[in-house]
Amino acid sequence: MPALALRGGIPVRAEPFPAWPVCDGREERALIETLRSGVWGIPRPRVEEFEARFAAYCDARYATACTSGSTALILAIVACGIGAGDEMIVPPYTFIATATSVFMANAVPVFADIDPNTFNLDPAAVEAAITPRTKAIVPVHLGGCPCDMDGIMDVARKHGLRVIEDACQAHGAEWKGQKVGAIGDLGCFSFQSSKNLTCGEGGAVTSNDEALAAAVDSIYNVGRLPGKGFHEHFGLGTNFRMNEFQAALLLCGLERLPEQTALRNRNGALLRELLSGIPAIAMQISDPRVTAHAWHLFPFRYKKEQCKGVPREKFLAALKAEGIPCVAGYTPLYRAPLFQNARFGAHGCPAACPFREGKADYSTVHLPVVEQVCGEMLWLQQRILLGAEDDMRDIAKAIAKVVEHADDLL
Ligand SMILES: Cc1ncc(COP(=O)(O)O)c(C=O)c1O
């Protein structure tokens, strides 16, 4: 095989992969129509249409469209009545908002370790992390791969806990034929720029529970209630409402989503097959009960011991030089300076909340699986899986080439 591109050889690939986000005349027309309509916010006909369509897409009875995945999580937590002195169990392998939204609601996140194959919360680790203060579990469907929702729901039922699904990366993913987002009590989605369904920034909370959905609707709308006056406020809330331009974009994107998800699933399966013979690559193994992956990410573990000890950073640089844009992914969340330096709210709350005995101390947290996984992880982003079959073959070819030339990287 020719020399590595990093060492002056010809790269496997010179053409770019598909760009993201995608749009066409539909988005242009929808945005101009919205602009000219003069209705940019309340009464929000486009937002309501999007909420109805997104709920149907998620097999959920209710959806509330809000400003981001982060605000969706805060809404869900507050709607469950969780606050000062309460704990919620979260994974350490996720975007920081999964944990910080717990703090923003004045509660305390407690980390439980992940499964080394799925990279999702391990239900046994969740059960071991439960204390008398635990109120909820937040399973994150990492990269679009559904969590073991049977295991999570069993633990939740046994201990009387709420389940708030962080489905921010998992639009359209399915567990045993059921879409994620309404398997637990509430589901949270993000429509931020990188997400599989996007309007730049945005989010949604989904549910099948009428009372919880009504609570979300009131909290995100400054405590208003349906049928009551604009200046009547019945509970504590704020303004997390989505606007009409965001909804106009999402209605267009939602039309493309099923076809894009099917394509990502075809390419994800092909790439798995193409990489399966390379010992240096350990792929995310989804549970057989996962009936659709959303493939927001194609995450895999790089086993350097199977590649002559070449450090991950060098392997990554060599892959990039071959024309394959890969990224290294998260570090264990509890290692972030926020947690290590305990930079929380005023008066040390909520980690040192007077409603909670003892101070949460993240400097002593040590979860072996996530620490091992984080040191090995590489991700391909969802837009790559919108390419052609030959694009997947280029990725596999480039990975095989770098492994074969490992000596040149030492
Ligand atoms: C797993 C997860 N949770 C929460 C969020 C927060 O979403 P947003 O960026 O829309 O606030 C994200 C987005 O990056 C995410 O990936």
PDB file of C-alpha atoms and ligand atoms in Angstrom, residues 67-73 91 93-99 101 138-143 166-170 188-195 200-204 296-297 330 379, ligand 1:
ATOM      1  CA  THR A  67     -35.132  27.001  22.852  1.00  0.00           C
ATOM      2  CA  SER A  68     -32.511  24.227  23.218  1.00  0.00           C
ATOM      3  CA  GLY A  69     -31.802  20.705  24.408  1.00  0.00           C
ATOM      4  CA  SER A  70     -30.399  22.231  27.594  1.00  0.00           C
ATOM      5  CA  THR A  71     -33.614  24.119  28.348  1.00  0.00           C
ATOM      6  CA  ALA A  72     -35.612  20.991  27.445  1.00  0.00           C
ATOM      7  CA  LEU A  73     -33.707  19.125  30.184  1.00  0.00           C
ATOM      8  CA  PRO A  91     -23.866   9.092  32.786  1.00  0.00           C
ATOM      9  CA  TYR A  93     -20.081  10.000  28.954  1.00  0.00           C
ATOM     10  CA  THR A  94     -22.250  12.754  27.463  1.00  0.00           C
ATOM     11  CA  PHE A  95     -22.397  16.448  26.654  1.00  0.00           C
ATOM     12  CA  ILE A  96     -22.091  18.597  29.771  1.00  0.00           C
ATOM     13  CA  ALA A  97     -25.689  19.860  29.608  1.00  0.00           C
ATOM     14  CA  THR A  98     -26.976  16.454  30.760  1.00  0.00           C
ATOM     15  CA  ALA A  99     -25.387  17.144  34.159  1.00  0.00           C
ATOM     16  CA  SER A 101     -29.216  21.030  33.703  1.00  0.00           C
ATOM     17  CA  VAL A 138     -31.264  10.410  32.954  1.00  0.00           C
ATOM     18  CA  PRO A 139     -30.384   7.795  30.318  1.00  0.00           C
ATOM     19  CA  VAL A 140     -28.552   9.404  27.379  1.00  0.00           C
ATOM     20  CA  HIS A 141     -28.910   7.626  24.040  1.00  0.00           C
ATOM     21  CA  LEU A 142     -25.283   8.225  23.114  1.00  0.00           C
ATOM     22  CA  GLY A 143     -24.658   9.029  19.483  1.00  0.00           C
ATOM     23  CA  ASP A 166     -31.758  12.646  27.095  1.00  0.00           C
ATOM     24  CA  ALA A 167     -32.559  11.963  23.442  1.00  0.00           C
ATOM     25  CA  CYS A 168     -30.693  15.067  22.236  1.00  0.00           C
ATOM     26  CA  GLN A 169     -28.629  12.874  19.884  1.00  0.00           C
ATOM     27  CA  ALA A 170     -31.295  10.303  19.097  1.00  0.00           C
ATOM     28  CA  CYS A 188     -35.522  15.799  25.708  1.00  0.00           C
ATOM     29  CA  PHE A 189     -34.318  16.626  22.179  1.00  0.00           C
ATOM     30  CA  SER A 190     -31.875  19.182  20.782  1.00  0.00           C
ATOM     31  CA  PHE A 191     -32.091  20.913  17.389  1.00  0.00           C
ATOM     32  CA  GLN A 192     -28.689  22.616  17.733  1.00  0.00           C
ATOM     33  CA  SER A 193     -26.633  22.985  14.508  1.00  0.00           C
ATOM     34  CA  SER A 194     -24.880  19.608  14.572  1.00  0.00           C
ATOM     35  CA  LYS A 195     -28.009  17.559  15.361  1.00  0.00           C
ATOM     36  CA  GLY A 200     -29.520  26.254  14.491  1.00  0.00           C
ATOM     37  CA  GLU A 201     -30.652  26.206  18.125  1.00  0.00           C
ATOM     38  CA  GLY A 202     -33.798  24.623  19.548  1.00  0.00           C
ATOM     39  CA  GLY A 203     -35.175  21.786  21.610  1.00  0.00           C
ATOM     40  CA  ALA A 204     -38.269  19.802  22.537  1.00  0.00           C
ATOM     41  CA  HIS A 296     -25.803  10.992  15.306  1.00  0.00           C
ATOM     42  CA  LEU A 297     -22.293   9.680  15.812  1.00  0.00           C
ATOM     43  CA  TYR A 330     -15.689  13.465  25.412  1.00  0.00           C
ATOM     44  CA  TRP A 379     -16.161   9.553  16.463  1.00  0.00           C
TER      45      TRP A 379
HETATM   46  C1  LIG B   1     -26.506  14.405  24.907  1.00  0.00           C
HETATM   47  C2  LIG B   1     -26.819  15.874  24.854  1.00  0.00           C
HETATM   48  N1  LIG B   1     -27.547  16.413  25.836  1.00  0.00           N
HETATM   49  C3  LIG B   1     -27.872  17.720  25.842  1.00  0.00           C
HETATM   50  C4  LIG B   1     -27.465  18.564  24.837  1.00  0.00           C
HETATM   51  C5  LIG B   1     -27.803  20.021  24.909  1.00  0.00           C
HETATM   52  O1  LIG B   1     -28.472  20.480  23.766  1.00  0.00           O
HETATM   53  P1  LIG B   1     -28.334  21.998  23.305  1.00  0.00           P
HETATM   54  O2  LIG B   1     -26.963  22.200  22.759  1.00  0.00           O
HETATM   55  O3  LIG B   1     -29.403  22.155  22.252  1.00  0.00           O
HETATM   56  O4  LIG B   1     -28.598  22.846  24.478  1.00  0.00           O
HETATM   57  C6  LIG B   1     -26.701  18.042  23.770  1.00  0.00           C
HETATM   58  C7  LIG B   1     -26.262  18.909  22.664  1.00  0.00           C
HETATM   59  O5  LIG B   1     -25.151  19.078  22.320  1.00  0.00           O
HETATM   60  C8  LIG B   1     -26.361  16.668  23.787  1.00  0.00           C
HETATM   61  O6  LIG B   1     -25.624  16.125  22.812  1.00  0.00           O
END
